[in-house]
């Protein structure tokens, strides 16, 4: 869907380049307070008086590549079995014609390539990390980004060039995130980039203004800790349940359907896709490693056990009917419908 920034050739954030005029024009200055309505977009995994932990831009859509790649892989393998079964194992009495061999020689590489592509898509989310956290320390003014290879980038908060990031993809169209650039000493050339915030594939540029209005006070305002705590406790109600754990199957279902949280009828309408995404998300989470901060990062970010502003997933309220049980019902209906249609198509091919 929208995997801009993943460590693959065509979607990496461009580096070793000069800042663009658009990036300069849409810069977010650390000391400039946002005027939009604050929104966290379910981006927070943990917060306390010392630091705040955020999830990466790919976390909200995790599972999409797994189910899409799984479908491509299974269909490709199924077509290969159908081709070879129809020609060599169907009990036909007619000899194998030249046209049969042409079909086999032409289609076998095609479906093998498609099968490899499906497996590649699955591997972009399975067997990696459950998420790639970003930690912002309010007191030490340091930002820590957990890279996709397991190393950690550390940069001073004030040194980051923060701007409106814009990406384009065939399926999601134009999407936006709060982009952080680490610059070389010349202050003009991008050395490394990562995303500090991502609303969803349905977000717009104004969504980033809202996220900045949520994040900036925590790092800059005198009462930022209190304001962040009240926002998360009273307005959001949920923190992402990935602090030192994998998210459970309930949250995988709930998170997959949150794109349509305000439109239950759309959740039902798109339940085959959202339900498959939930299953793909469960597989991705169960096969991936939990990211662990290095010891030097943990030592630099001490946490007071009696901190009154400490919040994690353990402080979440229960998931209710519309958050969990309705999406669960939609998952059963949607996946059941998909399996039924697939079975009907396969049975028709074998007649």
CSV table of C-alpha atoms in Angstrom, one decimal:
chain,number,residue,atom,x,y,z
A,1,UNK,CA,0.0,0.0,0.0
A,2,UNK,CA,2.2,2.8,1.3
A,3,UNK,CA,5.7,1.6,2.2
A,4,UNK,CA,7.7,4.7,1.4
A,5,UNK,CA,11.0,4.7,3.3
A,6,UNK,CA,11.4,1.0,3.6
A,7,UNK,CA,15.0,-0.1,2.9
A,8,UNK,CA,14.4,-1.2,-0.6
A,9,UNK,CA,15.8,0.4,-3.7
A,10,UNK,CA,12.7,2.0,-5.2
A,11,UNK,CA,11.1,3.2,-2.0
A,12,UNK,CA,14.0,4.4,0.2
A,13,UNK,CA,13.9,8.0,1.3
A,14,UNK,CA,16.4,9.9,-0.9
A,15,UNK,CA,19.6,11.0,0.8
A,16,UNK,CA,22.9,12.7,-0.1
A,17,UNK,CA,20.9,15.5,-1.7
A,18,UNK,CA,20.1,19.1,-1.1
A,19,UNK,CA,17.0,20.1,0.7
A,20,UNK,CA,14.2,21.1,-1.7
A,21,UNK,CA,12.4,24.4,-1.8
A,22,UNK,CA,9.1,22.5,-0.9
A,23,UNK,CA,10.8,21.1,2.2
A,24,UNK,CA,12.0,24.5,3.3
A,25,UNK,CA,8.6,26.0,2.7
A,26,UNK,CA,6.8,23.4,4.8
A,27,UNK,CA,9.3,23.2,7.6
A,28,UNK,CA,8.1,22.6,11.2
A,29,UNK,CA,10.3,24.7,13.6
A,30,UNK,CA,10.9,23.0,16.9
A,31,UNK,CA,10.1,26.2,18.9
A,32,UNK,CA,6.9,26.9,16.9
A,33,UNK,CA,3.7,25.8,18.5
A,34,UNK,CA,1.2,24.1,16.3
A,35,UNK,CA,-2.3,25.7,16.0
A,36,UNK,CA,-4.2,22.7,14.8
A,37,UNK,CA,-6.3,20.4,17.0
A,38,UNK,CA,-3.8,17.9,18.5
A,39,UNK,CA,-4.2,14.3,17.3
A,40,UNK,CA,-1.8,11.4,18.0
A,41,UNK,CA,-3.2,9.0,15.4
A,42,UNK,CA,-2.6,6.0,17.6
A,43,UNK,CA,1.2,6.5,17.3
A,44,UNK,CA,2.3,6.3,21.0
A,45,UNK,CA,3.6,3.1,22.5
A,46,UNK,CA,4.8,4.6,25.8
A,47,UNK,CA,5.1,7.9,27.5
A,48,UNK,CA,6.5,9.3,30.8
A,49,UNK,CA,8.1,12.4,32.2
A,50,UNK,CA,11.4,11.4,30.6
A,51,UNK,CA,10.6,10.3,27.1
A,52,UNK,CA,7.9,9.3,24.6
A,53,UNK,CA,8.0,6.2,22.3
A,54,UNK,CA,6.4,6.3,18.9
A,55,UNK,CA,5.7,3.7,16.3
A,56,UNK,CA,7.0,3.9,12.7
A,57,UNK,CA,5.1,4.9,9.6
A,58,UNK,CA,4.6,1.3,8.4
A,59,UNK,CA,3.1,0.0,11.6
A,60,UNK,CA,-0.5,1.2,10.8
A,61,UNK,CA,-0.7,-0.7,7.5
A,62,UNK,CA,1.3,-3.8,8.6
A,63,UNK,CA,-0.2,-7.0,7.1
A,64,UNK,CA,-1.1,-5.6,3.7
A,65,UNK,CA,2.1,-7.0,2.0
A,66,UNK,CA,1.6,-10.3,3.7
A,67,UNK,CA,-1.9,-11.0,2.5
A,68,UNK,CA,-1.3,-9.5,-1.0
A,69,UNK,CA,1.9,-11.5,-1.4
A,70,UNK,CA,0.2,-14.6,-0.1
A,71,UNK,CA,-2.5,-14.3,-2.6
A,72,UNK,CA,0.0,-13.8,-5.5
A,73,UNK,CA,2.1,-16.7,-4.3
A,74,UNK,CA,-0.8,-19.1,-3.9
A,75,UNK,CA,-2.4,-18.2,-7.2
A,76,UNK,CA,0.9,-18.6,-9.0
A,77,UNK,CA,1.6,-22.0,-7.5
A,78,UNK,CA,-2.0,-23.0,-8.2
A,79,UNK,CA,-1.7,-22.0,-11.8
A,80,UNK,CA,1.5,-24.0,-12.2
A,81,UNK,CA,-0.2,-27.1,-10.7
A,82,UNK,CA,-3.2,-26.5,-13.0
A,83,UNK,CA,-1.0,-26.2,-16.1
A,84,UNK,CA,1.2,-29.3,-15.4
A,85,UNK,CA,-1.8,-31.3,-14.0
A,86,UNK,CA,-3.9,-30.5,-17.1
A,87,UNK,CA,-1.1,-31.5,-19.5
A,88,UNK,CA,0.5,-34.5,-17.8
A,89,UNK,CA,-1.7,-35.9,-15.0
A,90,UNK,CA,-5.3,-35.3,-16.2
A,91,UNK,CA,-5.6,-38.8,-17.9
A,92,UNK,CA,-6.0,-37.3,-21.3
A,93,UNK,CA,-5.3,-39.6,-24.2
A,94,UNK,CA,-4.3,-37.0,-26.8
A,95,UNK,CA,-0.5,-36.5,-27.2
A,96,UNK,CA,1.2,-33.4,-25.9
A,97,UNK,CA,1.1,-31.0,-28.8
A,98,UNK,CA,3.6,-28.3,-29.7
A,99,UNK,CA,1.1,-25.6,-28.5
A,100,UNK,CA,1.1,-27.3,-25.1
A,101,UNK,CA,4.9,-27.1,-24.8
A,102,UNK,CA,4.8,-23.5,-25.9
A,103,UNK,CA,2.3,-22.7,-23.2
A,104,UNK,CA,4.4,-24.6,-20.6
A,105,UNK,CA,7.6,-22.9,-21.6
A,106,UNK,CA,6.0,-19.5,-21.7
A,107,UNK,CA,3.9,-19.6,-18.6
A,108,UNK,CA,6.2,-21.5,-16.2
A,109,UNK,CA,8.8,-18.6,-16.0
A,110,UNK,CA,5.9,-16.1,-15.6
A,111,UNK,CA,4.3,-17.8,-12.7
A,112,UNK,CA,7.6,-18.6,-11.1
A,113,UNK,CA,8.5,-14.9,-11.2
A,114,UNK,CA,5.1,-14.1,-9.8
A,115,UNK,CA,5.5,-16.6,-7.0
A,116,UNK,CA,8.9,-15.1,-6.2
A,117,UNK,CA,7.4,-11.6,-6.1
A,118,UNK,CA,4.7,-12.8,-3.8
A,119,UNK,CA,7.3,-14.4,-1.4
A,120,UNK,CA,9.3,-11.1,-1.6
A,121,UNK,CA,6.2,-9.1,-0.5
A,122,UNK,CA,5.6,-11.5,2.4
A,123,UNK,CA,9.3,-11.1,3.5
A,124,UNK,CA,9.0,-7.3,3.7
A,125,UNK,CA,6.9,-7.8,6.8
A,126,UNK,CA,7.5,-11.3,8.1
A,127,UNK,CA,10.7,-12.3,9.9
A,128,UNK,CA,11.7,-8.7,10.5
A,129,UNK,CA,10.8,-6.5,13.5
A,130,UNK,CA,7.3,-6.0,14.9
A,131,UNK,CA,7.9,-2.2,14.6
A,132,UNK,CA,10.7,0.3,14.4
A,133,UNK,CA,10.3,2.6,17.4
A,134,UNK,CA,11.3,6.3,17.7
A,135,UNK,CA,12.1,7.6,21.1
A,136,UNK,CA,12.2,11.4,22.0
A,137,UNK,CA,13.8,12.3,25.3
A,138,UNK,CA,12.3,15.5,26.6
A,139,UNK,CA,15.1,16.1,29.2
A,140,UNK,CA,18.3,15.1,27.3
A,141,UNK,CA,16.9,16.6,24.0
A,142,UNK,CA,17.9,13.4,22.1
A,143,UNK,CA,16.0,11.5,19.5
A,144,UNK,CA,16.6,7.8,18.9
A,145,UNK,CA,15.4,6.0,15.7
A,146,UNK,CA,15.5,2.2,15.5
A,147,UNK,CA,16.7,1.4,12.0
A,148,UNK,CA,15.5,-1.5,9.9
A,149,UNK,CA,18.8,-3.3,10.3
A,150,UNK,CA,18.6,-3.2,14.1
A,151,UNK,CA,21.1,-0.3,14.6
A,152,UNK,CA,20.1,3.0,16.3
A,153,UNK,CA,20.4,6.5,15.0
A,154,UNK,CA,20.9,9.2,17.7
A,155,UNK,CA,20.5,12.9,16.9
A,156,UNK,CA,19.8,16.0,19.0
A,157,UNK,CA,16.2,17.2,18.8
A,158,UNK,CA,17.2,20.7,17.8
A,159,UNK,CA,19.4,19.5,14.9
A,160,UNK,CA,16.6,17.7,13.1
A,161,UNK,CA,15.1,19.4,10.0
A,162,UNK,CA,11.4,18.6,10.4
A,163,UNK,CA,9.2,19.0,7.4
A,164,UNK,CA,6.1,17.8,5.7
A,165,UNK,CA,7.0,14.5,3.9
A,166,UNK,CA,5.2,13.6,0.8
A,167,UNK,CA,5.2,10.2,-1.0
A,168,UNK,CA,3.3,8.7,-3.9
A,169,UNK,CA,2.4,5.1,-4.5
A,170,UNK,CA,0.1,3.4,-7.1
A,171,UNK,CA,-2.3,2.1,-4.5
A,172,UNK,CA,-2.4,4.8,-1.8
A,173,UNK,CA,-1.8,7.8,-4.0
A,174,UNK,CA,-0.2,10.8,-2.3
A,175,UNK,CA,0.5,10.3,1.4
A,176,UNK,CA,2.0,12.5,4.1
A,177,UNK,CA,4.2,12.1,7.1
A,178,UNK,CA,6.2,14.2,9.5
A,179,UNK,CA,9.7,13.7,8.0
A,180,UNK,CA,12.9,14.2,10.0
A,181,UNK,CA,16.1,14.9,8.1
A,182,UNK,CA,19.5,14.5,9.6
A,183,UNK,CA,21.8,17.0,7.8
A,184,UNK,CA,25.5,17.0,7.1
A,185,UNK,CA,27.6,19.8,8.7
A,186,UNK,CA,26.8,22.1,5.9
A,187,UNK,CA,23.2,22.3,7.0
A,188,UNK,CA,22.0,21.8,3.5
A,189,UNK,CA,22.5,18.2,2.5
A,190,UNK,CA,20.4,15.3,3.8
A,191,UNK,CA,22.4,12.5,5.4
A,192,UNK,CA,19.6,10.3,6.7
A,193,UNK,CA,15.8,10.6,6.9
A,194,UNK,CA,13.1,8.9,8.9
A,195,UNK,CA,9.4,9.5,9.7
A,196,UNK,CA,8.3,10.9,13.1
A,197,UNK,CA,4.6,10.6,12.5
A,198,UNK,CA,2.2,9.1,10.0
A,199,UNK,CA,-1.6,9.4,10.3
A,200,UNK,CA,-2.8,6.8,7.8
A,201,UNK,CA,-3.0,6.3,4.1
A,202,UNK,CA,-6.2,8.4,4.3
A,203,UNK,CA,-4.4,11.3,6.0
A,204,UNK,CA,-3.7,14.7,4.4
A,205,UNK,CA,-1.3,17.5,4.9
A,206,UNK,CA,-3.6,19.0,7.6
A,207,UNK,CA,-3.2,15.7,9.5
A,208,UNK,CA,0.5,16.3,9.9
A,209,UNK,CA,-0.3,19.8,11.4
A,210,UNK,CA,-2.5,18.0,13.9
A,211,UNK,CA,0.2,15.5,14.8
A,212,UNK,CA,2.7,18.3,15.2
A,213,UNK,CA,0.3,20.1,17.5
A,214,UNK,CA,0.3,16.9,19.6
A,215,UNK,CA,4.1,16.1,19.6
A,216,UNK,CA,5.7,19.6,19.8
A,217,UNK,CA,4.3,20.5,23.2
A,218,UNK,CA,5.7,17.4,24.8
A,219,UNK,CA,9.2,18.4,23.8
A,220,UNK,CA,8.9,22.2,24.1
A,221,UNK,CA,6.1,23.3,26.4
A,222,UNK,CA,6.7,23.7,30.1
A,223,UNK,CA,3.5,21.7,30.9
A,224,UNK,CA,4.0,19.4,27.9
A,225,UNK,CA,4.1,16.2,29.9
A,226,UNK,CA,0.9,16.9,31.6
A,227,UNK,CA,-0.8,18.0,28.4
A,228,UNK,CA,0.3,14.9,26.6
A,229,UNK,CA,-0.8,12.6,29.5
A,230,UNK,CA,-4.3,14.2,29.5
A,231,UNK,CA,-4.6,14.0,25.8
A,232,UNK,CA,-3.7,10.3,25.7
A,233,UNK,CA,-5.7,9.4,28.8
A,234,UNK,CA,-8.9,11.4,28.0
A,235,UNK,CA,-9.0,11.8,24.2
A,236,UNK,CA,-7.4,8.7,22.8
A,237,UNK,CA,-7.8,6.0,25.4
A,238,UNK,CA,-5.4,3.6,23.8
A,239,UNK,CA,-1.7,3.3,23.5
A,240,UNK,CA,-0.2,0.9,20.9
A,241,UNK,CA,0.4,-2.5,22.7
A,242,UNK,CA,3.9,-3.1,21.5
A,243,UNK,CA,6.0,-2.1,24.5
A,244,UNK,CA,8.4,-5.1,25.1
A,245,UNK,CA,5.8,-7.4,23.5
A,246,UNK,CA,4.1,-8.4,20.2
A,247,UNK,CA,0.6,-7.1,19.7
A,248,UNK,CA,-2.0,-9.8,20.2
A,249,UNK,CA,-4.6,-11.0,17.7
A,250,UNK,CA,-7.3,-8.8,19.1
A,251,UNK,CA,-5.3,-5.6,18.5
A,252,UNK,CA,-4.3,-6.9,15.0
A,253,UNK,CA,-8.0,-7.1,14.1
A,254,UNK,CA,-8.9,-3.8,15.8
A,255,UNK,CA,-6.0,-2.0,14.2
A,256,UNK,CA,-6.7,-3.3,10.7
A,257,UNK,CA,-10.3,-2.1,10.8
A,258,UNK,CA,-9.5,1.3,12.4
A,259,UNK,CA,-9.2,2.9,8.9
A,260,UNK,CA,-13.0,2.7,8.8
A,261,UNK,CA,-13.7,3.2,12.5
A,262,UNK,CA,-16.3,5.9,11.8
A,263,UNK,CA,-18.1,3.9,9.1
A,264,UNK,CA,-19.1,0.5,10.3
A,265,UNK,CA,-20.9,-0.2,7.0
A,266,UNK,CA,-17.7,0.4,5.1
A,267,UNK,CA,-15.9,-2.0,7.4
A,268,UNK,CA,-18.4,-4.7,6.4
A,269,UNK,CA,-18.3,-3.8,2.8
A,270,UNK,CA,-14.5,-4.0,2.7
A,271,UNK,CA,-14.3,-6.9,5.2
A,272,UNK,CA,-12.6,-9.3,2.7
A,273,UNK,CA,-9.6,-7.0,2.4
A,274,UNK,CA,-9.5,-5.8,5.9
A,275,UNK,CA,-10.0,-9.3,7.3
A,276,UNK,CA,-7.2,-10.7,5.2
A,277,UNK,CA,-5.1,-7.7,6.3
A,278,UNK,CA,-5.8,-8.7,9.9
A,279,UNK,CA,-4.6,-12.3,9.2
A,280,UNK,CA,-1.6,-11.0,7.5
A,281,UNK,CA,-0.8,-8.7,10.3
A,282,UNK,CA,-1.1,-11.6,12.8
A,283,UNK,CA,1.4,-13.6,10.8
A,284,UNK,CA,3.8,-10.7,10.4
A,285,UNK,CA,3.7,-10.0,14.2
A,286,UNK,CA,4.1,-13.6,15.2
A,287,UNK,CA,7.2,-14.2,13.0
A,288,UNK,CA,9.0,-10.9,13.7
A,289,UNK,CA,11.4,-9.9,16.5
A,290,UNK,CA,10.6,-7.5,19.2
A,291,UNK,CA,12.9,-4.5,18.9
A,292,UNK,CA,15.2,-4.0,21.9
A,293,UNK,CA,17.0,-0.7,22.6
A,294,UNK,CA,20.8,-1.1,23.2
A,295,UNK,CA,21.9,-0.9,26.8
A,296,UNK,CA,23.5,2.6,26.3
A,297,UNK,CA,20.1,3.9,25.1
A,298,UNK,CA,18.3,2.5,28.1
A,299,UNK,CA,20.9,3.9,30.5
A,300,UNK,CA,20.5,7.3,28.8
A,301,UNK,CA,16.7,7.1,29.3
A,302,UNK,CA,16.0,6.3,32.9
A,303,UNK,CA,12.4,5.7,34.0
A,304,UNK,CA,11.1,6.5,37.4
A,305,UNK,CA,9.0,3.6,38.7
A,306,UNK,CA,6.6,6.0,40.5
A,307,UNK,CA,6.2,8.5,37.7
A,308,UNK,CA,2.6,9.8,37.8
A,309,UNK,CA,2.7,10.5,34.1
A,310,UNK,CA,3.7,7.0,33.0
A,311,UNK,CA,1.4,5.4,30.4
A,312,UNK,CA,1.7,2.2,28.5
A,313,UNK,CA,-0.7,-0.3,26.8
A,314,UNK,CA,-1.3,-1.7,30.3
A,315,UNK,CA,-3.3,1.4,31.1
A,316,UNK,CA,-5.6,0.9,28.1
A,317,UNK,CA,-9.3,0.6,28.6
A,318,UNK,CA,-11.0,-2.6,27.2
A,319,UNK,CA,-11.8,-2.8,23.5
A,320,UNK,CA,-15.6,-2.6,23.1
A,321,UNK,CA,-18.1,-3.8,20.5
A,322,UNK,CA,-17.2,-1.3,17.8
A,323,UNK,CA,-13.5,-1.5,18.4
A,324,UNK,CA,-13.1,-5.3,18.5
A,325,UNK,CA,-16.2,-7.5,18.3
A,326,UNK,CA,-17.7,-5.8,15.2
A,327,UNK,CA,-14.4,-6.0,13.4
A,328,UNK,CA,-14.0,-9.6,14.5
A,329,UNK,CA,-17.5,-10.4,13.0
A,330,UNK,CA,-16.5,-8.6,9.8
A,331,UNK,CA,-13.3,-10.6,9.7
A,332,UNK,CA,-15.2,-13.9,9.9
A,333,UNK,CA,-17.6,-12.7,7.2
A,334,UNK,CA,-15.0,-11.2,4.9
A,335,UNK,CA,-12.5,-14.0,5.1
A,336,UNK,CA,-15.3,-16.6,4.8
A,337,UNK,CA,-16.6,-14.8,1.7
A,338,UNK,CA,-13.1,-14.7,0.2
A,339,UNK,CA,-12.5,-18.4,0.8
A,340,UNK,CA,-15.9,-19.2,-0.6
A,341,UNK,CA,-15.4,-17.3,-3.8
A,342,UNK,CA,-11.9,-18.7,-4.2
A,343,UNK,CA,-13.2,-22.3,-3.7
A,344,UNK,CA,-16.0,-21.6,-6.3
A,345,UNK,CA,-13.5,-20.4,-8.8
A,346,UNK,CA,-11.1,-23.3,-8.3
A,347,UNK,CA,-13.9,-25.8,-8.5
A,348,UNK,CA,-15.0,-24.3,-11.8
A,349,UNK,CA,-11.5,-24.5,-13.2
A,350,UNK,CA,-11.4,-28.3,-12.5
A,351,UNK,CA,-14.7,-29.1,-14.1
